[in-house]
Structure formats: C-alpha cells, structure tokens
Coordinates of C-alpha atoms in Angstrom, one line a residue:
M274 CA 54.3 30.8 26.1
S275 CA 57.8 31.2 24.9
K276 CA 58.7 31.2 21.2
I277 CA 61.9 30.7 19.2
A278 CA 63.5 33.8 17.6
S279 CA 63.1 34.0 13.8
D280 CA 64.0 36.4 11.0
F281 CA 60.5 36.1 9.6
D282 CA 57.6 37.9 11.3
F283 CA 55.2 35.3 12.5
T284 CA 53.2 37.7 14.8
S285 CA 50.0 37.6 12.8
Y286 CA 50.2 33.8 12.5
I287 CA 50.7 33.4 16.2
Q288 CA 47.5 35.5 16.8
L289 CA 45.8 33.3 14.2
V290 CA 46.7 30.2 16.2
D291 CA 45.0 31.7 19.2
F292 CA 41.9 32.7 17.1
L293 CA 41.5 29.3 15.4
G294 CA 42.2 27.5 18.7
H295 CA 39.2 29.2 20.2
C296 CA 37.0 28.6 17.1
F297 CA 37.4 24.8 17.5
D298 CA 36.7 22.5 20.4
E299 CA 39.3 20.7 22.6
N300 CA 39.5 17.9 20.0
T301 CA 41.3 20.1 17.6
E302 CA 45.0 21.1 17.7
V303 CA 46.4 24.2 16.0
V304 CA 50.1 24.3 15.6
L305 CA 52.6 26.8 14.0
Y306 CA 56.0 25.8 12.7
D307 CA 59.0 28.0 12.0
F308 CA 61.4 26.3 9.4
K309 CA 64.4 28.3 10.7
D310 CA 65.2 25.5 13.2
I311 CA 63.5 22.3 12.2
N312 CA 64.8 20.5 15.2
H313 CA 62.9 22.9 17.4
S314 CA 60.3 24.0 14.9
I315 CA 57.0 24.5 16.9
I316 CA 56.7 28.1 18.0
K317 CA 53.0 28.1 19.0
I318 CA 50.5 25.4 19.7
H319 CA 46.9 25.2 21.0
N320 CA 45.5 22.0 22.5
G321 CA 48.9 20.3 22.3
H322 CA 47.5 17.4 24.3
I323 CA 46.0 16.1 21.0
S324 CA 49.5 15.1 19.7
G325 CA 51.4 15.3 23.0
R326 CA 53.7 18.0 21.7
S327 CA 54.7 21.5 22.9
V328 CA 56.7 24.6 21.9
G329 CA 60.2 23.6 20.8
D330 CA 59.4 20.2 19.4
P331 CA 60.6 19.2 15.9
L332 CA 59.1 19.5 12.5
T333 CA 57.2 16.4 11.3
S334 CA 58.7 14.0 8.8
F335 CA 55.7 14.8 6.5
A336 CA 56.6 18.5 6.5
M337 CA 60.3 17.7 5.9
S338 CA 59.5 15.4 3.0
K339 CA 57.4 18.2 1.4
L340 CA 59.6 21.1 2.4
K341 CA 61.7 21.2 -0.8
D342 CA 58.6 21.1 -3.1
K343 CA 56.6 23.9 -1.5
G344 CA 56.9 27.2 -3.3
K345 CA 57.2 25.2 -6.5
E346 CA 53.7 23.7 -6.2
C347 CA 50.4 25.5 -6.2
P348 CA 48.4 25.8 -4.0
P349 CA 50.8 25.6 -1.0
Y350 CA 48.6 23.4 1.2
Y351 CA 47.5 19.9 1.9
V352 CA 44.0 19.2 3.2
N353 CA 42.1 16.3 4.9
Y354 CA 44.9 13.7 5.1
L355 CA 45.3 11.2 7.8
S356 CA 48.0 11.5 10.5
M357 CA 48.6 9.7 13.8
S358 CA 49.6 11.0 17.3
K359 CA 52.4 9.3 19.1
N360 CA 49.9 7.3 21.2
G361 CA 48.1 6.1 18.1
T362 CA 45.2 8.5 18.0
P363 CA 43.9 8.9 14.4
L364 CA 43.8 12.6 13.3
R365 CA 42.4 14.4 10.3
S366 CA 45.1 17.0 9.3
N367 CA 45.3 20.1 7.2
S368 CA 48.6 21.9 6.5
F369 CA 49.2 25.4 5.0
F370 CA 52.7 26.4 4.0
I371 CA 53.6 30.0 4.9
L372 CA 55.7 31.6 2.1
D373 CA 57.7 34.8 2.0
K374 CA 57.4 37.4 -0.8
Q375 CA 59.9 35.4 -2.8
G376 CA 57.8 32.3 -2.6
N377 CA 60.1 30.5 -0.2
P378 CA 58.6 28.3 2.5
R379 CA 59.2 29.9 5.9
G380 CA 56.8 28.1 8.2
M381 CA 53.6 26.0 8.3
L382 CA 50.2 26.2 10.0
C383 CA 48.5 22.9 10.8
I384 CA 45.1 21.9 12.1
N385 CA 44.8 18.4 13.5
T386 CA 41.5 17.0 14.7
D387 CA 41.0 13.9 16.8
V388 CA 38.5 11.8 14.8
T389 CA 38.1 9.0 17.4
K390 CA 34.6 10.1 18.4
Y391 CA 33.5 10.5 14.7
Q392 CA 34.8 7.0 14.0
Q393 CA 32.9 5.6 17.0
A394 CA 29.8 7.3 15.8
A395 CA 30.2 6.0 12.3
E396 CA 30.7 2.4 13.6
L397 CA 27.5 2.8 15.7
L398 CA 25.5 4.0 12.7
Q399 CA 26.9 1.1 10.6
K400 CA 25.7 -1.4 13.3
L401 CA 22.3 0.3 13.6
A402 CA 21.9 0.1 9.8
F403 CA 23.2 -3.5 9.7
I404 CA 26.1 -2.5 7.4
P405 CA 29.3 -4.4 7.9
S406 CA 32.1 -2.2 9.2
I407 CA 35.1 -1.3 7.0
K408 CA 37.4 -3.3 9.4
S409 CA 35.3 -6.4 9.2
K410 CA 35.0 -6.2 5.4
E411 CA 38.8 -5.9 5.2
K412 CA 39.2 -9.0 7.4
E413 CA 36.7 -11.0 5.4
N414 CA 38.4 -10.1 2.1
N415 CA 41.9 -10.5 3.4
I416 CA 43.1 -7.2 2.1
S417 CA 45.9 -6.6 4.6
E418 CA 48.3 -5.8 1.8
N419 CA 46.3 -2.8 0.8
N420 CA 46.0 -1.9 4.4
N421 CA 49.8 -1.8 4.8
N422 CA 50.2 0.3 1.7
F423 CA 47.7 2.8 3.2
N424 CA 49.5 2.9 6.5
T425 CA 52.8 3.9 4.9
N426 CA 51.1 7.2 3.9
I427 CA 50.0 8.1 7.4
E428 CA 51.9 11.0 9.0
A429 CA 53.3 10.3 12.5
L430 CA 53.4 13.3 14.9
H431 CA 56.5 12.7 17.0
S432 CA 57.4 14.8 20.1
S433 CA 61.2 14.2 19.6
A434 CA 63.7 13.1 17.0
R435 CA 64.3 10.0 19.1
D436 CA 60.6 9.0 18.8
M437 CA 61.0 9.1 15.0
I438 CA 64.1 6.9 15.0
D439 CA 62.5 4.4 17.5
E440 CA 59.4 4.2 15.3
I441 CA 61.4 3.4 12.2
I442 CA 63.5 0.8 14.0
Y443 CA 60.2 -0.8 15.1
D444 CA 58.9 -0.6 11.5
V445 CA 62.0 -2.3 10.2
T446 CA 62.4 -5.0 12.9
K447 CA 58.7 -5.4 13.8
S448 CA 59.8 -5.5 17.5
R449 CA 60.0 -2.9 20.3
E450 CA 62.1 -5.2 22.4
I451 CA 65.1 -5.9 20.1
S452 CA 68.4 -4.5 21.2
V453 CA 70.6 -2.4 18.9
E454 CA 73.4 -4.9 19.2
R455 CA 71.2 -7.5 17.5
L456 CA 70.5 -5.3 14.5
T457 CA 72.1 -6.6 11.2
V458 CA 74.0 -4.4 8.9
D459 CA 71.2 -4.6 6.4
E460 CA 68.7 -3.5 9.1
K461 CA 70.8 -0.6 10.1
M462 CA 71.2 0.4 6.4
E463 CA 67.4 0.2 6.0
I464 CA 66.8 2.3 9.1
V465 CA 69.2 5.0 7.7
R466 CA 67.6 4.8 4.3
R467 CA 64.1 5.4 5.8
L468 CA 65.4 8.3 7.9
N469 CA 67.0 9.8 4.8
E470 CA 63.8 9.3 2.9
E471 CA 62.0 11.2 5.6
K472 CA 64.6 14.1 5.3
F473 CA 65.6 13.4 8.9
F474 CA 69.2 14.2 8.2
L475 CA 68.2 17.9 7.5
I476 CA 68.1 18.2 11.3
K477 CA 71.2 19.6 12.9
G478 CA 73.2 16.9 14.7
A479 CA 71.0 14.1 13.2
V480 CA 74.0 12.0 12.0
S481 CA 75.7 11.9 15.4
E482 CA 72.4 11.1 17.1
V483 CA 71.6 8.2 14.7
A484 CA 75.2 6.9 15.1
S485 CA 74.9 6.9 18.9
I486 CA 71.5 5.1 18.8
L487 CA 72.6 2.5 16.3
N488 CA 75.9 2.1 18.1
V489 CA 78.1 2.8 15.1
S490 CA 80.5 5.5 14.2
I491 CA 79.5 8.8 12.5
A492 CA 81.7 7.7 9.5
T493 CA 79.6 4.5 9.2
I494 CA 76.4 6.6 8.9
Y495 CA 78.0 8.7 6.2
R496 CA 79.1 5.5 4.4
Y497 CA 75.6 4.2 4.6
L498 CA 74.2 7.5 3.2
S499 CA 76.8 7.4 0.4
K500 CA 75.7 3.9 -0.7
I501 CA 72.0 4.9 -0.4
N502 CA 72.4 8.0 -2.5
K503 CA 74.3 6.1 -5.2
N504 CA 71.3 3.8 -5.5
I505 CA 68.7 6.5 -5.8

C-alpha cells in the first residue's frame, strides 16, 4: 500500500496500524493520518470499508477543528466519541494525536468501531426486558431539540472534500435536490461560515473549490470570509 512522503518518521506507527488491525475484528477500522498534507492525510488504513475511505483521503473536520489545540492540551487524545461513516453507519471512535519532540501535532492515530451490531443487541435486550427503547422514549417525550443538539457533535468521516461540502449544503438547505443556482446569498454565507468553522479552508485549494461548487468568484468567497471573521 502506498503512502505519502513526510518529514516525520511514521514507520513505527504504520506497523502499529497493522498490529492493531489484526487485534480487532473486521468491524474495527484503524487509520493513520499525516498532518503534512491535510487534503491527502491518510497514509495507512486497515479495514477501510468501515468508513469507505482509503490512503490519500483527507483529514476529518473533527481533526481539523482540534488541530490547533493539540500540543497545548493534555492528554493528547479523545476517547469513546460518536462519529458517522459517509453511508450513515454509527461508529465509536478514539483518536490519539502524535506529537513531535517539541510537542507539535504531526499526525493522528484513530480507531473506529462499527457499533451497529451492539445497538441491535441492546435493542433486543430492551425488548426482552420490556424496557422502552431510547428512540421510543425520545419520540414520546418530543425531545427532538436535544436530539438535534447531540447530532451537531457527531463527527462525519468523509472520503473527499466534496463530500464535506455537499453534507454542509444539505445541512443548511435540508435538501439534497436543490441546485446551487437557487441558493440565496445568506445560505451561501452560512455554508462558508460552517466550512470555516470546520477549518475546511486550511486545505490547499479549498477556496477555489468552494467558489466553483457555489458558482461564485474566488473574490466572493474571500469577501464572505472577511465578513464572517469580523463577526467572530
């Protein structure tokens, strides 16, 4: 499997991916990121079918949003948080930031486990014990607002930068069928704001790609970003 050249020695971590990959079953993905090129950040992955990703795919929005903090925080890891594959599969994720001798983040090792079978088993046990499921309790108590707040914290594992943009467009418009020409200025501004919040514009060429997708000029994207940053 090919890997991207880096000025940091990831040899032992690449071997660790292989080791951990064989420790877990096929429902667990182990992935190694190099922060040198966040647009093609994955340099090693085991069981990539879990998230649908492969070597050369980009860094996640979650990692980009945390990238500036790591090295300042201790310990340099996040455990047992919820993420979602691009096909909607729920995953239990753990991320460890790899630091150099100066404490600078150079990469990240992640373990993502498909928890679908565990959820199905839990629901079966709830039925056998005559305990209402979490989903039915939420429906009865009409707590969709809390549900929405929870979903905003779920990491989405995208296989491309375009996937991330499309998902945010859907989140803003609540439609996967709407054409770019029908987007309002406020909707485009909100899409850019969300992408900026996810640190998407750290990716090389991101501004031109977003401009192309939203059918506006590069200058317009920079104008949006200027307005957004003034309001932060």
